[in-house]
Amino acid sequence: MLHPTAGPMNDQLNRRQFALRAAQTAAVAPAAPRALASGATEAASASNWGDLTGRFVYDGSPPPRKKLTVDKDVECCGKFDIRDESLMVDADGGLANVYVYLRGRKVDVCPELAASVEKNVVLDNRDCIFMPHCMKIWTTEQELKIVNSDPVAQNVAFSPLGDKPANIVLPAPPDKAATATWRFSRAQRRPLPVVCNYHPWEIAYILPLDHPYCDVSRKDGAFRIAKLPPGRHEFQVWHERPGYLETPDWKGGRFTMTIRPGTNDLGTIRLAPSLFPNEP
């Protein structure tokens, strides 16, 4: 496990170095589960699958989001109020960008879920930041579409363990090369940092998995992993500041739960501010 330091890191280089170290130490995930053919088993019935839900709450007053130094392409990027996105808490305490995902053994994938998945996952360079800040991708079924929506050149770079690295230059639109695609061939055990070598404040995270059973908490802190196979499963919880989100009940940021058909609600999960270092 990679633990970020608890002390403040006041320059963006340290943030990028932390992100790159996380990529270099991430372990490759186990082999993929299989999608069942429609009607293959009794479990393939839509009513036999379960959803895992919950809501993360930051149990305290969050620190103000730091304004980041914008010193490249200032004529474009300098007009945006670009702030740190590593701890996003809404007015009601909802904590965004927490990953919850299935780990460990192979499982069957709900055919209905497999048939409905979007074929492209979009990462947009817009307003001189990455949008979205945190995302997931199903490696066998989805392709990453990378877009530059800014009037300046952008760059997208990441280094998954056991897979080919990316260092993609995206010229400003309307150049056709302002859009690119990427296919991951290996799943990862933890989210992968994405950086822009032109703009050091830009950072995002993507989690390549060989199954669709993952969600990232939304602005209000809520998440839902849909159509899980019934049975006892182990889940991983990760956030960019602490890494694996370890609590007294979640050793290594993991928990096990028996999934039953219908909704399986964890309720409100309150997280102490002490779990989150001042900076990633």
Short mmCIF file of C-alpha atoms in Angstrom, two decimals:
data_model
loop_
_atom_site.label_atom_id
_atom_site.label_comp_id
_atom_site.label_asym_id
_atom_site.label_seq_id
_atom_site.Cartn_x
_atom_site.Cartn_y
_atom_site.Cartn_z
CA MET A 1 0.00 0.00 0.00
CA LEU A 2 1.21 3.48 -0.83
CA HIS A 3 0.60 5.99 1.93
CA PRO A 4 0.70 9.72 1.14
CA THR A 5 2.51 11.87 3.66
CA ALA A 6 0.41 13.71 6.18
CA GLY A 7 2.33 16.99 5.95
CA PRO A 8 1.47 19.71 3.39
CA MET A 9 3.05 19.68 -0.08
CA ASN A 10 2.88 23.19 -1.38
CA ASP A 11 4.04 22.83 -4.95
CA GLN A 12 2.42 21.03 -7.84
CA LEU A 13 5.55 19.04 -8.64
CA ASN A 14 5.10 17.07 -5.43
CA ARG A 15 1.50 16.32 -6.35
CA ARG A 16 2.62 14.97 -9.72
CA GLN A 17 5.46 12.94 -8.20
CA PHE A 18 3.01 11.36 -5.77
CA ALA A 19 0.68 10.50 -8.63
CA LEU A 20 3.44 8.95 -10.70
CA ARG A 21 4.69 6.89 -7.74
CA ALA A 22 1.16 5.57 -7.29
CA ALA A 23 1.16 4.44 -10.92
CA GLN A 24 4.56 2.78 -10.64
CA THR A 25 3.59 0.78 -7.54
CA ALA A 26 0.07 -0.24 -8.60
CA ALA A 27 -0.32 -4.00 -8.94
CA VAL A 28 -2.06 -5.60 -11.87
CA ALA A 29 -5.51 -7.02 -11.11
CA PRO A 30 -6.45 -10.67 -11.51
CA ALA A 31 -7.98 -12.17 -14.64
CA ALA A 32 -11.38 -11.09 -15.92
CA PRO A 33 -14.75 -12.45 -14.91
CA ARG A 34 -16.96 -13.75 -17.68
CA ALA A 35 -20.24 -12.36 -18.96
CA LEU A 36 -22.99 -14.97 -19.00
CA ALA A 37 -24.91 -15.69 -22.13
CA SER A 38 -28.53 -14.59 -21.76
CA GLY A 39 -30.44 -17.30 -19.89
CA ALA A 40 -27.26 -19.26 -19.09
CA THR A 41 -28.13 -19.70 -15.42
CA GLU A 42 -30.93 -18.94 -13.04
CA ALA A 43 -28.79 -16.03 -11.77
CA ALA A 44 -29.10 -14.42 -15.19
CA SER A 45 -32.65 -13.36 -14.33
CA ALA A 46 -32.63 -9.59 -13.81
CA SER A 47 -34.43 -9.97 -10.47
CA ASN A 48 -31.65 -12.14 -9.04
CA TRP A 49 -28.91 -9.50 -9.13
CA GLY A 50 -28.19 -7.04 -6.34
CA ASP A 51 -27.18 -3.38 -6.10
CA LEU A 52 -24.70 -2.10 -3.51
CA THR A 53 -25.43 1.47 -2.39
CA GLY A 54 -24.17 3.93 0.18
CA ARG A 55 -23.16 7.52 0.80
CA PHE A 56 -19.82 8.88 1.99
CA VAL A 57 -19.86 11.88 4.31
CA TYR A 58 -16.87 13.95 5.43
CA ASP A 59 -17.52 14.18 9.16
CA GLY A 60 -16.19 17.67 9.83
CA SER A 61 -15.52 21.05 8.26
CA PRO A 62 -13.52 20.59 5.06
CA PRO A 63 -10.52 22.84 4.41
CA PRO A 64 -10.92 25.45 1.68
CA ARG A 65 -9.90 24.28 -1.76
CA LYS A 66 -6.54 25.78 -2.62
CA LYS A 67 -6.23 27.91 -5.74
CA LEU A 68 -3.57 26.32 -7.96
CA THR A 69 -0.71 28.13 -9.65
CA VAL A 70 -1.36 28.50 -13.38
CA ASP A 71 1.88 29.47 -15.11
CA LYS A 72 1.55 27.86 -18.55
CA ASP A 73 -0.65 29.10 -21.42
CA VAL A 74 -1.74 31.86 -19.07
CA GLU A 75 -3.65 33.72 -21.79
CA CYS A 76 -6.07 30.79 -21.92
CA CYS A 77 -5.78 28.92 -18.63
CA GLY A 78 -5.30 31.99 -16.45
CA LYS A 79 -8.90 33.07 -16.89
CA PHE A 80 -10.22 30.00 -15.06
CA ASP A 81 -10.52 29.67 -11.29
CA ILE A 82 -8.58 26.40 -11.08
CA ARG A 83 -8.60 24.84 -7.63
CA ASP A 84 -7.43 21.64 -6.01
CA GLU A 85 -9.89 18.78 -6.60
CA SER A 86 -8.35 16.23 -4.25
CA LEU A 87 -11.00 16.74 -1.54
CA MET A 88 -14.45 17.59 -2.90
CA VAL A 89 -17.10 18.00 -0.19
CA ASP A 90 -20.56 19.44 -0.83
CA ALA A 91 -22.60 21.68 1.47
CA ASP A 92 -24.13 18.65 3.21
CA GLY A 93 -20.82 16.88 3.74
CA GLY A 94 -21.12 14.53 0.77
CA LEU A 95 -17.67 13.31 -0.28
CA ALA A 96 -17.12 12.92 -4.01
CA ASN A 97 -14.58 10.80 -5.89
CA VAL A 98 -14.44 7.79 -3.59
CA TYR A 99 -13.95 4.58 -5.56
CA VAL A 100 -15.77 1.42 -4.46
CA TYR A 101 -15.07 -1.67 -6.52
CA LEU A 102 -15.21 -5.44 -6.48
CA ARG A 103 -11.88 -7.16 -5.96
CA GLY A 104 -10.55 -10.68 -5.83
CA ARG A 105 -12.17 -13.70 -7.37
CA LYS A 106 -13.86 -14.05 -10.75
CA VAL A 107 -17.59 -13.41 -10.90
CA ASP A 108 -20.29 -13.64 -13.54
CA VAL A 109 -21.42 -10.40 -15.16
CA CYS A 110 -25.11 -9.65 -15.56
CA PRO A 111 -25.95 -9.91 -19.30
CA GLU A 112 -28.30 -6.93 -19.06
CA LEU A 113 -25.50 -4.83 -17.58
CA ALA A 114 -23.00 -6.00 -20.19
CA ALA A 115 -25.41 -5.12 -23.01
CA SER A 116 -26.11 -1.61 -21.69
CA VAL A 117 -22.56 -0.40 -21.08
CA GLU A 118 -21.40 2.65 -23.06
CA LYS A 119 -18.69 1.73 -25.54
CA ASN A 120 -16.72 4.96 -25.02
CA VAL A 121 -15.56 6.57 -21.79
CA VAL A 122 -14.71 10.24 -22.37
CA LEU A 123 -11.85 12.15 -20.73
CA ASP A 124 -12.07 15.82 -21.71
CA ASN A 125 -9.35 18.49 -21.43
CA ARG A 126 -11.69 21.41 -20.82
CA ASP A 127 -11.06 24.77 -19.14
CA CYS A 128 -7.48 23.59 -18.54
CA ILE A 129 -8.43 20.72 -16.25
CA PHE A 130 -9.39 17.09 -16.83
CA MET A 131 -13.11 16.31 -16.77
CA PRO A 132 -14.11 14.14 -15.02
CA HIS A 133 -11.56 14.14 -12.24
CA CYS A 134 -12.17 10.45 -11.42
CA MET A 135 -13.41 7.77 -13.78
CA LYS A 136 -13.51 4.02 -14.40
CA ILE A 137 -13.30 1.83 -17.49
CA TRP A 138 -14.14 -1.79 -18.29
CA THR A 139 -11.09 -2.88 -20.23
CA THR A 140 -12.66 -5.62 -22.33
CA GLU A 141 -15.76 -3.68 -23.33
CA GLN A 142 -14.89 0.02 -23.33
CA GLU A 143 -12.47 2.35 -25.09
CA LEU A 144 -11.11 5.60 -23.68
CA LYS A 145 -11.91 8.61 -25.84
CA ILE A 146 -9.62 11.56 -25.08
CA VAL A 147 -10.74 15.01 -26.18
CA ASN A 148 -9.12 18.45 -26.16
CA SER A 149 -11.79 21.14 -25.96
CA ASP A 150 -9.37 23.99 -25.19
CA PRO A 151 -7.84 26.43 -27.71
CA VAL A 152 -4.32 25.36 -26.65
CA ALA A 153 -2.44 22.08 -27.06
CA GLN A 154 -2.90 19.51 -24.31
CA ASN A 155 -1.20 16.30 -23.24
CA VAL A 156 -2.46 13.11 -21.59
CA ALA A 157 0.04 10.74 -19.97
CA PHE A 158 -0.31 7.66 -17.77
CA SER A 159 1.72 4.52 -17.05
CA PRO A 160 -0.31 1.43 -16.11
CA LEU A 161 1.67 -1.48 -14.69
CA GLY A 162 1.92 -4.37 -17.13
CA ASP A 163 0.38 -2.34 -19.95
CA LYS A 164 1.74 0.11 -22.50
CA PRO A 165 2.24 3.71 -21.29
CA ALA A 166 0.51 6.66 -22.92
CA ASN A 167 1.93 10.08 -23.76
CA ILE A 168 -0.57 11.62 -26.14
CA VAL A 169 -0.31 15.12 -27.62
CA LEU A 170 -3.64 16.73 -28.46
CA PRO A 171 -3.45 19.88 -30.62
CA ALA A 172 -6.09 22.55 -30.27
CA PRO A 173 -9.35 21.98 -32.13
CA PRO A 174 -10.50 21.99 -34.90
CA ASP A 175 -7.45 19.84 -35.69
CA LYS A 176 -8.69 16.26 -36.10
CA ALA A 177 -5.90 15.07 -33.81
CA ALA A 178 -7.59 16.96 -30.94
CA THR A 179 -9.43 13.68 -30.30
CA ALA A 180 -7.69 10.35 -29.68
CA THR A 181 -8.65 6.89 -28.48
CA TRP A 182 -6.90 4.45 -26.17
CA ARG A 183 -7.49 0.84 -25.26
CA PHE A 184 -6.30 -0.65 -21.97
CA SER A 185 -5.32 -4.31 -22.09
CA ARG A 186 -4.70 -4.93 -18.37
CA ALA A 187 -6.76 -4.22 -15.29
CA GLN A 188 -5.18 -2.42 -12.33
CA ARG A 189 -5.66 -2.87 -8.59
CA ARG A 190 -5.99 0.84 -7.86
CA PRO A 191 -6.83 4.01 -9.80
CA LEU A 192 -4.18 5.24 -12.17
CA PRO A 193 -3.04 8.89 -12.17
CA VAL A 194 -3.40 10.82 -15.42
CA VAL A 195 -1.24 13.93 -15.89
CA CYS A 196 -0.64 16.65 -18.46
CA ASN A 197 3.03 17.36 -19.10
CA TYR A 198 2.16 20.81 -20.47
CA HIS A 199 0.10 21.94 -17.48
CA PRO A 200 1.47 20.55 -14.18
CA TRP A 201 -1.67 21.36 -12.19
CA GLU A 202 -3.80 19.00 -14.28
CA ILE A 203 -4.41 15.59 -12.74
CA ALA A 204 -7.15 12.98 -12.96
CA TYR A 205 -7.58 9.31 -12.07
CA ILE A 206 -8.85 6.35 -14.06
CA LEU A 207 -9.39 2.80 -12.87
CA PRO A 208 -9.13 0.12 -15.59
CA LEU A 209 -10.97 -3.02 -14.46
CA ASP A 210 -11.81 -6.29 -16.14
CA HIS A 211 -15.41 -6.12 -14.87
CA PRO A 212 -18.07 -3.41 -14.56
CA TYR A 213 -18.56 -3.62 -10.79
CA CYS A 214 -17.27 -0.23 -9.69
CA ASP A 215 -18.63 3.20 -8.92
CA VAL A 216 -17.20 6.58 -8.00
CA SER A 217 -19.14 8.61 -5.45
CA ARG A 218 -20.92 11.61 -6.88
CA LYS A 219 -21.03 15.20 -5.60
CA ASP A 220 -23.44 14.23 -2.83
CA GLY A 221 -21.24 11.29 -1.78
CA ALA A 222 -23.67 8.64 -3.05
CA PHE A 223 -22.64 5.58 -5.04
CA ARG A 224 -24.35 2.55 -6.57
CA ILE A 225 -22.78 -0.62 -7.98
CA ALA A 226 -25.54 -2.18 -10.03
CA LYS A 227 -26.45 -5.79 -10.83
CA LEU A 228 -23.90 -7.64 -8.73
CA PRO A 229 -24.15 -11.43 -8.60
CA PRO A 230 -25.59 -12.67 -5.30
CA GLY A 231 -23.14 -14.04 -2.76
CA ARG A 232 -20.37 -12.91 -0.45
CA HIS A 233 -17.95 -10.47 -2.08
CA GLU A 234 -14.95 -8.37 -1.09
CA PHE A 235 -14.86 -4.70 -2.03
CA GLN A 236 -12.05 -2.14 -2.14
CA VAL A 237 -12.43 1.52 -1.19
CA TRP A 238 -9.96 4.14 -2.44
CA HIS A 239 -9.61 7.93 -2.39
CA GLU A 240 -6.75 9.94 -3.82
CA ARG A 241 -5.65 11.56 -0.54
CA PRO A 242 -5.29 8.53 1.75
CA GLY A 243 -5.11 5.93 -1.01
CA TYR A 244 -6.83 2.80 0.31
CA LEU A 245 -9.44 4.22 2.68
CA GLU A 246 -8.67 2.33 5.86
CA THR A 247 -10.96 2.57 8.88
CA PRO A 248 -11.19 0.45 12.06
CA ASP A 249 -13.72 -1.74 10.23
CA TRP A 250 -12.01 -1.69 6.83
CA LYS A 251 -8.51 -3.12 7.09
CA GLY A 252 -6.59 -2.16 3.98
CA GLY A 253 -9.64 -0.23 2.79
CA ARG A 254 -11.54 -3.49 2.22
CA PHE A 255 -14.84 -4.86 3.41
CA THR A 256 -16.86 -7.99 2.70
CA MET A 257 -20.60 -8.12 2.24
CA THR A 258 -23.19 -10.69 1.26
CA ILE A 259 -25.07 -9.35 -1.74
CA ARG A 260 -28.71 -10.37 -1.99
CA PRO A 261 -31.18 -9.66 -4.81
CA GLY A 262 -32.43 -6.08 -4.69
CA THR A 263 -30.78 -3.16 -2.90
CA ASN A 264 -28.02 -3.74 -0.34
CA ASP A 265 -27.50 -0.41 1.41
CA LEU A 266 -24.45 0.43 3.49
CA GLY A 267 -26.19 3.61 4.64
CA THR A 268 -24.22 6.73 5.50
CA ILE A 269 -20.50 6.15 5.93
CA ARG A 270 -19.01 8.95 8.02
CA LEU A 271 -15.29 9.51 7.53
CA ALA A 272 -13.16 11.42 10.02
CA PRO A 273 -11.05 14.32 8.69
CA SER A 274 -7.99 12.61 10.20
CA LEU A 275 -8.22 9.99 7.43
CA PHE A 276 -7.35 12.61 4.83
CA PRO A 277 -3.85 14.12 4.65
CA ASN A 278 -3.67 17.85 4.01
CA GLU A 279 -2.56 17.16 0.43
CA PRO A 280 -2.23 14.01 -1.68
#
